[in-house]
Coordinates of C-alpha atoms and ligand atoms in Angstrom, one line a residue:
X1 CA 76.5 136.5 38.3
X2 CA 80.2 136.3 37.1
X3 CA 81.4 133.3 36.0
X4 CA 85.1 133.1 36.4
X5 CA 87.5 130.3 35.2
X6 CA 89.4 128.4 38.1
X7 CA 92.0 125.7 38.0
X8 CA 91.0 123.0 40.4
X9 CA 93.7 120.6 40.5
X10 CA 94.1 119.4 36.6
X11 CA 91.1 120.5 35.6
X12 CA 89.3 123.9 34.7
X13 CA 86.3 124.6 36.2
X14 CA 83.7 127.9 35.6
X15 CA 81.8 128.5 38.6
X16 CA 80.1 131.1 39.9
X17 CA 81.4 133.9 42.2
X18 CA 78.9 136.6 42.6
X19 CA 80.2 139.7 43.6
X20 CA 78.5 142.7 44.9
X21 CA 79.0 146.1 46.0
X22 CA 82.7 146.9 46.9
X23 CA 83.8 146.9 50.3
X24 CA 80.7 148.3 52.4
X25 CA 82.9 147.4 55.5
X26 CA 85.8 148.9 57.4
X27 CA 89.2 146.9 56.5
X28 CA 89.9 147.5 60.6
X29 CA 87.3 147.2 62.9
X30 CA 88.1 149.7 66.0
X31 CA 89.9 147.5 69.0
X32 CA 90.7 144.9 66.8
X33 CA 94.5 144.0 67.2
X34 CA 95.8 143.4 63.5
X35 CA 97.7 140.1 62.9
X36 CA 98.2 139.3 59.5
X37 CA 100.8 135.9 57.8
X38 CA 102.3 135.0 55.1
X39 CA 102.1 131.4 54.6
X40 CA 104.0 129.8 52.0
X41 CA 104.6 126.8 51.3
X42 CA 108.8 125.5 51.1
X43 CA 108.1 123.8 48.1
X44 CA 110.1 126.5 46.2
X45 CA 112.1 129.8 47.0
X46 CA 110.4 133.0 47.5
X47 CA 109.8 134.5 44.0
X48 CA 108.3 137.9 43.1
X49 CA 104.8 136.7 43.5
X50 CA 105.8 135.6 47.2
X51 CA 107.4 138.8 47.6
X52 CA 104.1 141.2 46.8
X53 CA 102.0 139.0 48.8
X54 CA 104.4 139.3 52.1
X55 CA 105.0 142.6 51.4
X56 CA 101.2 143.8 51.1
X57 CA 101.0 141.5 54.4
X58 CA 103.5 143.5 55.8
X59 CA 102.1 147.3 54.9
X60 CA 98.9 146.4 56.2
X61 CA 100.2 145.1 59.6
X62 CA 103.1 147.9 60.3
X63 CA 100.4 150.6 58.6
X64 CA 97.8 149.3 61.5
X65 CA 100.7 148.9 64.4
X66 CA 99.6 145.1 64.1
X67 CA 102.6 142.4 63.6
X68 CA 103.3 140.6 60.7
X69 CA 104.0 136.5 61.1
X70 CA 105.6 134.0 59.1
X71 CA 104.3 130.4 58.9
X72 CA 105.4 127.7 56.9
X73 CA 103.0 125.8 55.2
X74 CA 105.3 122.5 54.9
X75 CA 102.5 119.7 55.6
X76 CA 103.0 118.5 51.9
X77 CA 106.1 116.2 52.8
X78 CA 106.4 114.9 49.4
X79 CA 107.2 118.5 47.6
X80 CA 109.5 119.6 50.4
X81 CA 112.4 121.4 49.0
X82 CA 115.9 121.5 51.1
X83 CA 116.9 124.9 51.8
X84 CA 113.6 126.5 50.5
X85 CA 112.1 127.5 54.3
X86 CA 115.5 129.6 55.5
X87 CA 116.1 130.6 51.8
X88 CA 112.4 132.3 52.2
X89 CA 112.8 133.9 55.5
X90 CA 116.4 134.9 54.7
X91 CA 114.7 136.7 51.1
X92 CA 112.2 138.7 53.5
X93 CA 115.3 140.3 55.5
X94 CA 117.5 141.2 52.8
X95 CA 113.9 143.0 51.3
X96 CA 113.8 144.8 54.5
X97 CA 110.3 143.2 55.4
X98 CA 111.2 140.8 57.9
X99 CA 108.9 138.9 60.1
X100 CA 107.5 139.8 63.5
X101 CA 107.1 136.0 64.3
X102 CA 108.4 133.5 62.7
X103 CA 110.2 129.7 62.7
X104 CA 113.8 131.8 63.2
X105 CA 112.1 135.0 65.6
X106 CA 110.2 132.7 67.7
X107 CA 107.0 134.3 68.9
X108 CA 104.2 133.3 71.7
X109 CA 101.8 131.4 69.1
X110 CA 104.9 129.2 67.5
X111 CA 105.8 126.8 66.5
X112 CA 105.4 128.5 62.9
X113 CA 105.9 125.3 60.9
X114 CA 102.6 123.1 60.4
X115 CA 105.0 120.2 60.8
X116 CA 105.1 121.0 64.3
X117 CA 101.4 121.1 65.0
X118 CA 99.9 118.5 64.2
X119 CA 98.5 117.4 67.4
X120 CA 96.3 120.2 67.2
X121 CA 95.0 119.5 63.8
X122 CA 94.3 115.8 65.5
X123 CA 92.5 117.5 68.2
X124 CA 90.6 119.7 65.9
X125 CA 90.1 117.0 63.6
X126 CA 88.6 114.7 66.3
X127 CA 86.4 117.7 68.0
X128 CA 84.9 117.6 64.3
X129 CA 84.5 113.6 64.0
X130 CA 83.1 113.7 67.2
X131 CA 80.1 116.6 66.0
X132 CA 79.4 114.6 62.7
X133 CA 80.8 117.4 60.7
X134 CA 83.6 115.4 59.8
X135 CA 84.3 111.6 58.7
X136 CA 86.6 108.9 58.3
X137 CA 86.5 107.6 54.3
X138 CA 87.8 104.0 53.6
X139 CA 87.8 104.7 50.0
X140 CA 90.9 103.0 48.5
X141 CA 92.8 105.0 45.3
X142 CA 91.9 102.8 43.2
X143 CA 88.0 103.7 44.2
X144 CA 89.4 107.3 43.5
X145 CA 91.1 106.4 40.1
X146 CA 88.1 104.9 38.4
X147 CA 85.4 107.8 39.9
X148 CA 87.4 110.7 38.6
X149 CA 88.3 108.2 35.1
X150 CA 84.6 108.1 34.7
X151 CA 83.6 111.4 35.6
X152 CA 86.5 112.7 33.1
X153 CA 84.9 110.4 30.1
X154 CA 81.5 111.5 30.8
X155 CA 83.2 115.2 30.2
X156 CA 82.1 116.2 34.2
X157 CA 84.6 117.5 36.9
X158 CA 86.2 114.9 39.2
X159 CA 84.7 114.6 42.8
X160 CA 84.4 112.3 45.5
X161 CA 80.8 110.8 45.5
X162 CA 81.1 111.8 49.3
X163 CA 79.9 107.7 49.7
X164 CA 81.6 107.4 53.1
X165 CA 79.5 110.2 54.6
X166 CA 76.6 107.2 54.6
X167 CA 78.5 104.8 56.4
X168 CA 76.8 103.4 59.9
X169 CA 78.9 103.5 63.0
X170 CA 79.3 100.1 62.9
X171 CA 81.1 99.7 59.5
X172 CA 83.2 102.2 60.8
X173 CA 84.0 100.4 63.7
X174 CA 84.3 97.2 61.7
X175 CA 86.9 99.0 59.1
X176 CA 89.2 100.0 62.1
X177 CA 89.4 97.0 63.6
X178 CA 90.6 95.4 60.7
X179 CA 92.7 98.2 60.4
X180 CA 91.8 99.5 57.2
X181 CA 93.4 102.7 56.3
X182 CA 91.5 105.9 55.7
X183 CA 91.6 109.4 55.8
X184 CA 89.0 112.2 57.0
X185 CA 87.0 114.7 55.3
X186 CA 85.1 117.4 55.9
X187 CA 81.0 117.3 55.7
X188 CA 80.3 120.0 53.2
X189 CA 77.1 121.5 54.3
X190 CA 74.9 122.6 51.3
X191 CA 74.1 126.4 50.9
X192 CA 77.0 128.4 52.1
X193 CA 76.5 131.8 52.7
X194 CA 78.2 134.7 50.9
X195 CA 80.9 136.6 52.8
X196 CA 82.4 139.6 52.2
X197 CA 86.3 140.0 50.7
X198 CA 87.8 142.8 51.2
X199 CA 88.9 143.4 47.9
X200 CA 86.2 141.8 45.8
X201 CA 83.0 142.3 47.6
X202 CA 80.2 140.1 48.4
X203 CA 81.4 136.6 47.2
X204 CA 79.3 133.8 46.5
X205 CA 80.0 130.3 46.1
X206 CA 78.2 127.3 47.0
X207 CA 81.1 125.1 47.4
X208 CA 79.1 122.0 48.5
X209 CA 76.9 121.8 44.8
X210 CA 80.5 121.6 43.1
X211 CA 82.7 119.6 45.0
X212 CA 82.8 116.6 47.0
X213 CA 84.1 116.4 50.8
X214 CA 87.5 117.5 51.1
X215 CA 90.2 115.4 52.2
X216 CA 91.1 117.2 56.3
X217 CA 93.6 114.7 57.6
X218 CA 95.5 112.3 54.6
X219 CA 96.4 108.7 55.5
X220 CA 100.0 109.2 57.0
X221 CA 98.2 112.1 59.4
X222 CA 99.1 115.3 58.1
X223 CA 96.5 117.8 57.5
X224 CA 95.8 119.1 54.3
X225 CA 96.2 123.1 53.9
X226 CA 92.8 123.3 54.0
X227 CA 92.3 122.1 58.1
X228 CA 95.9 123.1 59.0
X229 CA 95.2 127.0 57.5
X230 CA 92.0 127.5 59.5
X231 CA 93.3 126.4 62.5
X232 CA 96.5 128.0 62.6
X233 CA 94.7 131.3 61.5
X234 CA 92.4 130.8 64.5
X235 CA 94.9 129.8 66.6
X236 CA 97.7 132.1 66.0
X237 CA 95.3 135.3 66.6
X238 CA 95.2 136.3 62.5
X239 CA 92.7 139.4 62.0
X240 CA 93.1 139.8 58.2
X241 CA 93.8 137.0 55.6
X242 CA 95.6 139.0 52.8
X243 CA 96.5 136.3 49.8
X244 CA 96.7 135.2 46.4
X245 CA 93.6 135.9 44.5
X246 CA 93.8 132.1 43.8
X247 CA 92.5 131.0 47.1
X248 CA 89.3 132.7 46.8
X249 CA 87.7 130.4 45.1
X250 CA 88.8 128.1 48.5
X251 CA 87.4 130.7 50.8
X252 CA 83.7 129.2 51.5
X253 CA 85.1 125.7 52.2
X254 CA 87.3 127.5 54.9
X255 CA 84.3 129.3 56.6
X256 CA 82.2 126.3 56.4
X257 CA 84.9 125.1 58.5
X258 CA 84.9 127.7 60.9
X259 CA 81.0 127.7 60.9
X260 CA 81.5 124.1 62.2
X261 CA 84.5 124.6 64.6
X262 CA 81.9 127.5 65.6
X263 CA 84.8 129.6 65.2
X264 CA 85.3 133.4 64.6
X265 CA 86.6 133.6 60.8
X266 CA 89.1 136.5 59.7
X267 CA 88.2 138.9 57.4
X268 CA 89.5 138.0 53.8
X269 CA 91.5 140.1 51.1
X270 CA 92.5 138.4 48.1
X271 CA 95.2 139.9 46.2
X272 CA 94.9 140.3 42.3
X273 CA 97.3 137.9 40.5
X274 CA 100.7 139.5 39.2
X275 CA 101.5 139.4 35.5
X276 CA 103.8 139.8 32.8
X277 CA 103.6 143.1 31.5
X278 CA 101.7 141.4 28.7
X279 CA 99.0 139.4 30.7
X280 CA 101.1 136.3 31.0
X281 CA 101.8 134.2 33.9
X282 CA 105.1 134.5 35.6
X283 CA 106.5 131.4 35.4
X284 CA 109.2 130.0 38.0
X285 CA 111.0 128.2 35.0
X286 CA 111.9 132.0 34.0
X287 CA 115.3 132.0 36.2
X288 CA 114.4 136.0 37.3
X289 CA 111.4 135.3 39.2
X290 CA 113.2 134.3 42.0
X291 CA 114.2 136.4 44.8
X292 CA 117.4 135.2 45.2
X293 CA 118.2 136.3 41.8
X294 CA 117.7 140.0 42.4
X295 CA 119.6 139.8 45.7
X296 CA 122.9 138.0 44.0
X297 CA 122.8 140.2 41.2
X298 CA 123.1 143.6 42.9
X299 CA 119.1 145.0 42.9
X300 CA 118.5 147.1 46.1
X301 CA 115.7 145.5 47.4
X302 CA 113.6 148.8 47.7
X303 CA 113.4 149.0 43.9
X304 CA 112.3 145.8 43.7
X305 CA 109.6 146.7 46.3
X306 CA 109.5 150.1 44.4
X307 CA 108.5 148.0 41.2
X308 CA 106.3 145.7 42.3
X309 CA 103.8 148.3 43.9
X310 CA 104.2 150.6 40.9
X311 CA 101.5 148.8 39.1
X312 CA 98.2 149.4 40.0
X313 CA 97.2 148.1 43.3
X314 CA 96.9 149.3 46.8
X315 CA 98.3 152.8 46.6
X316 CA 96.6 156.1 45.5
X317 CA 98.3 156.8 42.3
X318 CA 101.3 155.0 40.5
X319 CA 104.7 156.7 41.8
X320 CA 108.3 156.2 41.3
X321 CA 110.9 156.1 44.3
X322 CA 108.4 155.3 47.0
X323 CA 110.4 154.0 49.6
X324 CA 109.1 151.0 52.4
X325 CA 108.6 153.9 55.1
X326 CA 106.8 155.7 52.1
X327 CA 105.1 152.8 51.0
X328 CA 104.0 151.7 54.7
X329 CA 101.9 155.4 54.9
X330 CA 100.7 155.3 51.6
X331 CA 99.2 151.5 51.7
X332 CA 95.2 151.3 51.7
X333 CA 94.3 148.1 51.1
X334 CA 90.5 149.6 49.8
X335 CA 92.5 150.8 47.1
X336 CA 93.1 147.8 45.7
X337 CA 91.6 146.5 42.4
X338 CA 90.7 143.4 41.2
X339 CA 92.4 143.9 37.9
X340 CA 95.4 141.8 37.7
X341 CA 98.5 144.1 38.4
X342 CA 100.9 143.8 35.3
X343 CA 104.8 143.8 36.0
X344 CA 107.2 145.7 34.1
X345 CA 110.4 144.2 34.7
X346 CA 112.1 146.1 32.0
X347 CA 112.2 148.9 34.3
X348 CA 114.1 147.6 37.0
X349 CA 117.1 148.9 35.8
X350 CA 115.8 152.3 35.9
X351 CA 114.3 152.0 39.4
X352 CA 117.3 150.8 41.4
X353 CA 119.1 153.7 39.3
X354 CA 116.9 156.0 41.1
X355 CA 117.0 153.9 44.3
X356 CA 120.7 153.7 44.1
X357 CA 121.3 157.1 43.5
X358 CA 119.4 157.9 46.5
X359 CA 121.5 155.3 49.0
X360 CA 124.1 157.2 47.9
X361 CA 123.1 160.4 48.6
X362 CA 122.5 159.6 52.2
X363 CA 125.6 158.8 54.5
X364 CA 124.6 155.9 56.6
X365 CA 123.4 154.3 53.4
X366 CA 126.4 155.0 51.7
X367 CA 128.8 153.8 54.2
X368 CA 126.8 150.5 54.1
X369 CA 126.9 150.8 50.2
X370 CA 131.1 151.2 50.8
X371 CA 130.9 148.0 52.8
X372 CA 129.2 145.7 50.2
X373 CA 131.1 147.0 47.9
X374 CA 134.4 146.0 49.5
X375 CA 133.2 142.7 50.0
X376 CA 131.6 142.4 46.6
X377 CA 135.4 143.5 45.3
X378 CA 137.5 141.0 47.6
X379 CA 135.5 138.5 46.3
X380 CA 135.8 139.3 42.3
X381 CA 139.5 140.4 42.8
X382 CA 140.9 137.5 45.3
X383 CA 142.6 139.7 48.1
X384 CA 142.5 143.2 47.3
X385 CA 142.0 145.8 50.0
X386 CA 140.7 148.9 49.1
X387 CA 140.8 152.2 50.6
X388 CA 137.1 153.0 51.6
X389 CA 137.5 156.5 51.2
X390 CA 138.3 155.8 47.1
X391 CA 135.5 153.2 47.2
X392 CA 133.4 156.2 48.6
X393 CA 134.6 158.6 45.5
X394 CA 133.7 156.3 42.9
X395 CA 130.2 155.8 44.2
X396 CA 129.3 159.8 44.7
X397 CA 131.0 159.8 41.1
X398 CA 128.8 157.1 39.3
X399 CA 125.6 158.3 41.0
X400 CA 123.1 158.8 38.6
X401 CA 124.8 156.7 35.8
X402 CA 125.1 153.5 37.9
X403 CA 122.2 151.0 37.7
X404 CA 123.8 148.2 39.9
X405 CA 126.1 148.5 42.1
X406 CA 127.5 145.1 40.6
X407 CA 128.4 147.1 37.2
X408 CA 131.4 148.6 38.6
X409 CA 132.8 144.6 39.0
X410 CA 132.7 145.0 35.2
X411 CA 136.4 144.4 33.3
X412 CA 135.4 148.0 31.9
X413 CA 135.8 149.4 35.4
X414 CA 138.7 147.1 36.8
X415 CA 141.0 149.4 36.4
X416 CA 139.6 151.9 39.4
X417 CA 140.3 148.8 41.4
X418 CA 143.5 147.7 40.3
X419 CA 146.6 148.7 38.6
X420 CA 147.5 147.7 34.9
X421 CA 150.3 146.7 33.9
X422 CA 151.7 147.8 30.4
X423 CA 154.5 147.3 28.4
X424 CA 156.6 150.3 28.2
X425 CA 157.6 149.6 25.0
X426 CA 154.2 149.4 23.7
X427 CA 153.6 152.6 25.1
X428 CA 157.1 154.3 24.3
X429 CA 155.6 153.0 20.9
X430 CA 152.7 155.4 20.5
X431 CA 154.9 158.8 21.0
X432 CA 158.1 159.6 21.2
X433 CA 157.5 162.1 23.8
X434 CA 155.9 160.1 26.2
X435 CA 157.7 160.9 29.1
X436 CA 157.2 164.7 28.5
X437 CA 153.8 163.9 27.9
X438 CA 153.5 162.0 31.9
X439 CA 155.3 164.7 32.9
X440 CA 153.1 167.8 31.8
X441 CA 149.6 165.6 33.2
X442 CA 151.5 164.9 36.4
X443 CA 152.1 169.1 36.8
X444 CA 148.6 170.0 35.8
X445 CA 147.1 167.0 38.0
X446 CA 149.5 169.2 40.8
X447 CA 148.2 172.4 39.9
X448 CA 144.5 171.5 39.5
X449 CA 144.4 170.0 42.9
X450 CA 142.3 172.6 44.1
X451 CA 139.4 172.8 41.9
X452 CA 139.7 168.9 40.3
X453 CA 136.9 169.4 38.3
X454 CA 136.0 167.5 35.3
X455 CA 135.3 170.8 33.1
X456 CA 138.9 172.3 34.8
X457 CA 140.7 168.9 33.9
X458 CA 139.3 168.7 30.4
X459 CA 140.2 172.5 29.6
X460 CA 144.0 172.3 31.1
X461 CA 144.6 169.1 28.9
X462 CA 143.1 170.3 26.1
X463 CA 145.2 173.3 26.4
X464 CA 148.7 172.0 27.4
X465 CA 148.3 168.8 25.1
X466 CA 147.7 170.5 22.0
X467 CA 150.9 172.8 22.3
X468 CA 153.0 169.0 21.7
X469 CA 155.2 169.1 18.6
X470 CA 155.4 165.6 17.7
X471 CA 152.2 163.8 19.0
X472 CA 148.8 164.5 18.3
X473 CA 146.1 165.2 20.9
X474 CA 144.2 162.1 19.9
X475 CA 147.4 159.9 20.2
X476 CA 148.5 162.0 24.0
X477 CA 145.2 160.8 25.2
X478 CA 145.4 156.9 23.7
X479 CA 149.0 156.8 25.6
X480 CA 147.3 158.4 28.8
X481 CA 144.5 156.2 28.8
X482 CA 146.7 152.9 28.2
X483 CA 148.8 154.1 31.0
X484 CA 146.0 155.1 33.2
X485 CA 144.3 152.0 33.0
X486 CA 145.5 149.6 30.4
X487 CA 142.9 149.8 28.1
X488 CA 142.5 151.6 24.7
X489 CA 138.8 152.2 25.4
X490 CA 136.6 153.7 27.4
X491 CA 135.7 156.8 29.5
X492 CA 137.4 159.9 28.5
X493 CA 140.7 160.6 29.9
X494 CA 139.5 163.5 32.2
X495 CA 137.3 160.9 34.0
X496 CA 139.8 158.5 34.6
X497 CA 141.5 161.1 36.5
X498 CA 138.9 162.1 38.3
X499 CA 138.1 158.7 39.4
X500 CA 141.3 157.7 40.4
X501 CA 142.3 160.8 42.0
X502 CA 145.4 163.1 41.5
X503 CA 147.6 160.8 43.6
X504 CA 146.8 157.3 42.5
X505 CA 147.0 159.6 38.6
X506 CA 150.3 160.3 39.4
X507 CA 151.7 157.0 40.5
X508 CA 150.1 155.5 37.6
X509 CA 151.5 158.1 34.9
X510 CA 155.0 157.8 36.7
X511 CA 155.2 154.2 36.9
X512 CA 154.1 153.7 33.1
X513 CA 155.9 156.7 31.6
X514 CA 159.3 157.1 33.6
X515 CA 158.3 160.3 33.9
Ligands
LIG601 N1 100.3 127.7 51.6 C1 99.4 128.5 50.8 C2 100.3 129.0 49.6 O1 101.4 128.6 49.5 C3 98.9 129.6 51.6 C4 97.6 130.2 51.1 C5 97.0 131.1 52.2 O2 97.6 132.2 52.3 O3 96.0 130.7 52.8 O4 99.9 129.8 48.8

């Protein structure tokens, strides 16, 4: 026996899951088409939590040729938040994981909001009156109020007393024909059996010994998730039911269901919960949780993904750079523990680095790269158009040192994108012979046109600049940098050249040095 803490509404609750031998079963059985969902809830945007749990939805499906759905758990009208169902499917295509089905793709077992269906979860809810195995309950809140009061001062968990379960047909009758609202629960049958998750093994948990009927339908008609998920998993064709570790403890009250609705279950995989990189819980009041975050502030959405399977569940070994096509053949969902997976989010720099480097590298990724990052420019500099093959240069240049694209918006790098403008004066100011100076970088940015190298520029400054009778070297290159870019800091004078290129150099130097 293991007892393990859960979080039932407000209160904490140990029970007992017994879990037995790992996985004795095949994740797929042979002939069996594989539909998997995500199913959030639009109470919130997609945060990284979301995003592992779609994205393990979505390996599983694409690695077993099975489709991947999107359904919107919105039945909780009063926590609805605007914007948070299209801001959710809109987060899974700019990961690259978008749905097969969904409320936006359509798909032949729509519609994919629960909002939509509720005339099934009537029907189902009726089929279940009409077998006993469900019941209407009169109990008024106040009822509710004072049982779960008492139950909390005599230090016991809440639950309903399951009182309407005894009423007669005739009270019932009585009740709604004096209209008396009500809502209708579910007949907990006592002595659930075990069933076997995918992840965590044999499960045990007699649901019925520890809580009292569940609420199916509420009073203004809506289903609670756990009607509407059980028959929109049975409905919509789902093989695997790959979520939150959380829901486990839920699992028996759903097969119960099924067992009633003499229904087929899925086979169940709960997820291990993602952590802090020390044990805590991400919270959504940390701003960077949410997906949204990462897209607006320049992350490739493969290093996210990279990140979020580097640690610990669901792939072989722990690996850098895996990309989705990588990650899609390396996903075995048997590999999955049940230790919590702990997130690093220190790293991310370092991944999209890597995952940058490599967008880069390949031409159809960097031509898209070239795209965003004209946009990303006409939007921080109001207007500018920028030759895409010098958008193109900078990138191959920055590769490797570049962690988000977004960087190069920096004022440190504005002037690759625009020209400064400098007082002459202030520059005439800092050697007499500046003009000679613009002159001698404009004939070696000429002569080293051919092999414009970093190590060839360096060397031909080095060796032309130090000849000067009345300037220093150190002063030659403060007046070439000022002029180059208008700023006294920075890279090294060498690399401004290289980035801006011989013939935006030139213009520059001539226009700032009358030269
Ligand atoms: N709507 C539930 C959630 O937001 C879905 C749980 C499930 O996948 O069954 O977590």
């Amino acid at each position: 026996m293991r007892p393990v803490l859960v979080r039932v509404k407000d209160v904490l609750r140990v029970v007992e899951l017994v879990t037995l031998p790992k996985r004795c079963c095949s994740s797929v059985p042979s002939g069996k088409e594989v539909r998997v969902r995500f199913a959030p809830s639009p109470t919130g945007f997609l945060h990284l939590g979301g995003l592992r749990t779609a994205l393990y939805n979505y390996l599983f499906a694409k690695k077993h040729g099975g489709s991947f759905i999107l359904r919107l758990e919105d039945t909780d009208r009063s926590r609805l938040v605007a914007g948070a169902a299209e801001g959710i499917e809109n987060m899974l295509e700019w990961a690259g994981i978008p749905p097969d089905e969904s409320p936006r793709q359509g798909g032949p077992y729509g519609p994919y909001e629960q909002s939509k269906r509720l005339d099934l979860y009537q029907v189902t809810a009726d089929k279940l009156l009409e077998s006993g195995a469900a019941y209407r309950c009169f109990c008024t809140p106040q009822r509710l109020e004072l049982l779960k009061r008492e139950a909390l001062r005599n230090r016991q968990t809440p639950r309903y007393d399951n009182r309407c379960r005894h009423l007669t047909a005739k009270q019932v009758s009585e009740k709604l024909s004096k209209g008396s609202p009500y809502v209708i629960r579910f007949h907990l049958q006592e002595g659930a059996q075990p069933f076997q998750d995918l992840v965590y093994g044999w499960t045990h948990h007699d649901v019925a010994s520890v809580e009292g009927d569940p609420v199916i339908i509420k009073g203004d008609g809506f289903p609670t998730y756990h009607l509407a998920n059980v028959v929109d998993d049975h409905h919509m064709g789902v093989s695997h039911v790959l979520r939150g570790a959380e829901w486990l403890i839920s699992t028996s009250k759903h097969l119960l269901i099924y067992q009633a609705l003499d229904w087929q279950p899925p086979l169940y995989a709960h997820l291990p919960l993602l952590l802090n990189k020390d044990g805590t819980k991400l919270s959504k009041r940390q701003g960077d949780i949410f997906i949204e975050h990462y897209a607006q502030s320049g992350c490739l959405a493969d290093a996210l993904l990279d990140l979020i399977t580097n640690c610990g569940s669901g792939f072989p070994e722990n690996q850098m750079g895996r990309t989705l096509d990588t990650l899609v053949n390396q996903y075995d969902l048997g590999k999955t523990s049940t230790h919590s997976a702990l997130l690093d989010l220190e790293k991310l720099p370092e991944f999209n680095r890597l995952h940058l480097a490599r967008s880069i590298d390949g031409p159809e990724t960097r031509a898209k790269l070239v795209v965003q990052l004209q946009a990303m420019l006409q939007d921080t500099y109001k207007g500018l158009e920028l030759d895409e093959g010098h958008i193109e240069r900078i990138l191959l240049l920055r590769k490797g040192h570049l962690c988000r694209m977004t960087d190069l918006l920096s004022p440190e790098y504005s002037y690759l994108w625009i020209r400064p403008s400098i007082s002459k004066q202030e520059l005439q100011s800092l050697s007499r012979e500046a003009a000679e100076i613009g002159a001698l970088v404009v004939r070696v940015l000429k002569e080293t046109c051919n092999d414009f190298t970093l190590e060839n520029l360096n060397n031909e400054l080095r060796s032309h600049l130090q000849q000067l009778k009345a300037t220093k070297y150190s002063s030659a290159m403060k007046l070439l940098r000022k002029s180059l870019s208008g700023q006294e800091h920075g890279p090294s004078v060498a690399e401004m050249l290289m980035s801006l290129g011989p013939q935006e150099s030139i213009i520059r130097l001539q226009n700032a040095l009358s030269c």
